[in-house]
Amino acid sequence: MEQGAWSQLWLAYEKRQDRGAGAYVADVALNGFSGEHRTVKRALEELQAGIRGMLGIEGYRLRETAEATLVLKRGTGADQEIQKEGFCLLEKDGVLTVEAADESGLLYGVAGLLRLIAMEKSLAGICSLSNPSSPLRMYDHWDNMDGSIERGYSGHSFFFRENEVLVDGRTRDYARLVSSVGINGVVINNVNVKQAATWLITDRYLDKVRELAELFEDYGIRLFLAVNYASPIELGGLESADPLDLEVQGWWRDRIAQVYQAVPSLGGFLVKADSEGRPGPFTYGRTQADGANMLARLIEPYGGLILWRCFVYNCTQDWRDRKTDRAKAGYDSFIGQDGDYLDNVILQIKNGPMDFQIREPVSPLFGGMRKTNQMLEVQVAQEYTGQQIDVCYLIPLFREVLDFDTYCQEDNALVSDIISGHTFGNQNTGIAAVCNTGDDFNWTGSDLAAANFYGFGRLAFCHGLTAEEIAEEWIRLTLSNEEEVVRKVKKILLCSREVYEKYTSPLGIGWMVTPNTHYGCSVDGYEYSRWGTYHRADHLGIGVDRSMRGTGYAGQYQKPNAERYDSLQDCPEELLLFFHRVPYLHRLKSGKTLIQHIYDTHFEGVEEVEEMIALWESLKESISGEVYDRVRERMDRQLENAREWRDQVNAYFYRKSGIPDEKGREIY
Ligand code: GCU
């Protein structure tokens, strides 16, 4: 693919007003860093491209001395506050210093500086320290080797085509983009490892994997591979993949040795086992810990990690079975082995107990497990949240998860603390997102979906940022510094999650989506199927009783969360139907009945999409034509989708309940 055949997103480096930055950046000193280091070279290249594009400065003078107006300095000294991969920007007496503890920190520091220049901020007197909140900050790609992307909504893979691994200008620009927001780990292939992807750990592909891993290394990113748990059978011709079988262990030992010989910088493996038809240790009567530890022990000598997913549940349920509760399965499958996992295993836990719905409680594994490394998995690809057609800025949702108090101990018990290592004092923790990119010109289908692509990285690096701050940064870097654009686009982004929630499934119940594709409404689409995703609506009411009188899911939380969720009165209303079965005439805190709430929110949701469109239209003159048109076209599809949801949901509940809308609006 031709260089330039894709957007540079927030690294476009278009002309900016110089608010004084030009006075520093033309005279650069490298102090304590070698200009020959691969990552330092990349940082310098980026600096060069940034100042040329934004400030019109063709080049800078680079010196290995402390005397210059921009000093790129290695932070040393005992009282050093700058941590691994962290950086500090400091301006004093006409000298701007980017101080970092290591090369990755320097790369991030330069990106931070370029961000400020792009946002037209003054650098005078700046003193800002940024240390990464989570040690591991990852993008997981669900890319298949034939070039398709599972749950991909923006074209084909740029990592694979026709069963080959691609390493080209686009993969380099990908690395530039994600490293500029602090991502330091990338899983290139789908968690459902099948066919050719099973062979990624063999000689057939390892040379190419090394090439890509080396490109990533330039940008401080470690490459990870998702592996097929049944590899010993499928690749090795063994009869079993039992983790306690010596032959199986021997097979993995040899394979891992060969993988690391070819790709010494590999970060490790991501494993989806015993999940949705994927093989795993349960097949052999073993625990998840047996499976994870077997691999962890063998990969440990190479410094590798095993990222083991907790998305384990029975996907062949009978809808008549009211005892089995999919929401409980993750906790039940893992909690018994808390403390048994080796230190280089990290359990990767989806934010909620179900599957990336627009509203779910936080997984009770956070706070439930105390002696196991944990990382959070969220989804930036909008599988259930509008598929990069509907606007749905997800950073507010991710923030809620980070801010959730698990009460597993008195202090430092937020999810953010757990995945930063502050709660239990562990090193191997982190955060991962299922990525939303493809080979579309603009990477993410809708241009507004790039706010999630950008925002996840920024939030992963700095848990303290607000959704609003991140939105503003992204708008200024990508669309415009014009105040009107910033204000209006921010408004669109910040309301979008709630708007989406209003016209789709109410009060935390989730689903109601078209089976398989997961776009569009089908209230009973999954109701009588095997996936365990029921809303249980009948003529009396709706919701799943997950209290202690029901499935008992509420009891998986620590107090006082367990008590709050267990009580119909105290349960946070946005999660009411997740935890309780409620009659249609139940009065909500607003004074409205449940059924009226359903009608009202669905009418409002559509109206708010119309308002969103009007806001966007008012920016036609200020936003580049192609971007404007692409978003506008998707907004029409969003409006159609919202109307369809409104009408399906309202008609369904009107017909079930027989209760009319108080306002007499049109319901079919
Ligand atoms: C969802 C999604 C699948 C994916 C799975 C997972 O169920 O629809 O495509 O494989 O999550 O996270 O493993």
CSV table of C-alpha atoms and ligand atoms in Angstrom, one decimal, residues 142 150-151 190-192 272 275-276 309 311 313 326 350 355-356 377 383-384 518, ligand 1:
chain,number,residue,atom,x,y,z
A,142,TRP,CA,-9.3,-9.5,16.5
A,150,GLU,CA,-13.9,-10.3,13.9
A,151,ARG,CA,-16.2,-7.5,15.0
A,190,ASN,CA,-7.9,-12.7,17.0
A,191,VAL,CA,-8.4,-14.5,20.3
A,192,ASN,CA,-10.3,-17.2,18.4
A,272,LYS,CA,-9.0,-17.7,25.1
A,275,SER,CA,-14.8,-20.3,25.9
A,276,GLU,CA,-17.4,-20.3,23.1
A,309,ARG,CA,-8.9,-14.5,29.5
A,311,PHE,CA,-14.5,-15.0,29.4
A,313,TYR,CA,-19.2,-19.5,30.5
A,326,ARG,CA,-24.1,-16.6,32.6
A,350,LYS,CA,-13.8,-8.1,30.6
A,355,ASP,CA,-20.1,-9.0,27.1
A,356,PHE,CA,-19.4,-5.3,26.4
A,377,GLU,CA,-10.3,-5.8,29.1
A,383,GLU,CA,-19.7,-4.4,18.7
A,384,TYR,CA,-22.8,-3.8,20.8
A,518,HIS,CA,-25.2,-7.5,16.9
B,1,GCU,C1,-18.1,-11.8,22.0
B,1,GCU,C2,-17.9,-11.6,20.5
B,1,GCU,C3,-17.1,-12.6,19.9
B,1,GCU,C4,-15.8,-12.8,20.6
B,1,GCU,C5,-16.0,-12.9,22.1
B,1,GCU,C6,-14.7,-12.9,22.9
B,1,GCU,O1,-18.9,-12.9,22.3
B,1,GCU,O2,-19.2,-11.6,19.9
B,1,GCU,O3,-16.9,-12.3,18.5
B,1,GCU,O4,-15.1,-13.8,20.1
B,1,GCU,O5,-16.8,-11.9,22.6
B,1,GCU,O6,-14.5,-11.9,23.6
B,1,GCU,O7,-14.0,-13.9,23.0
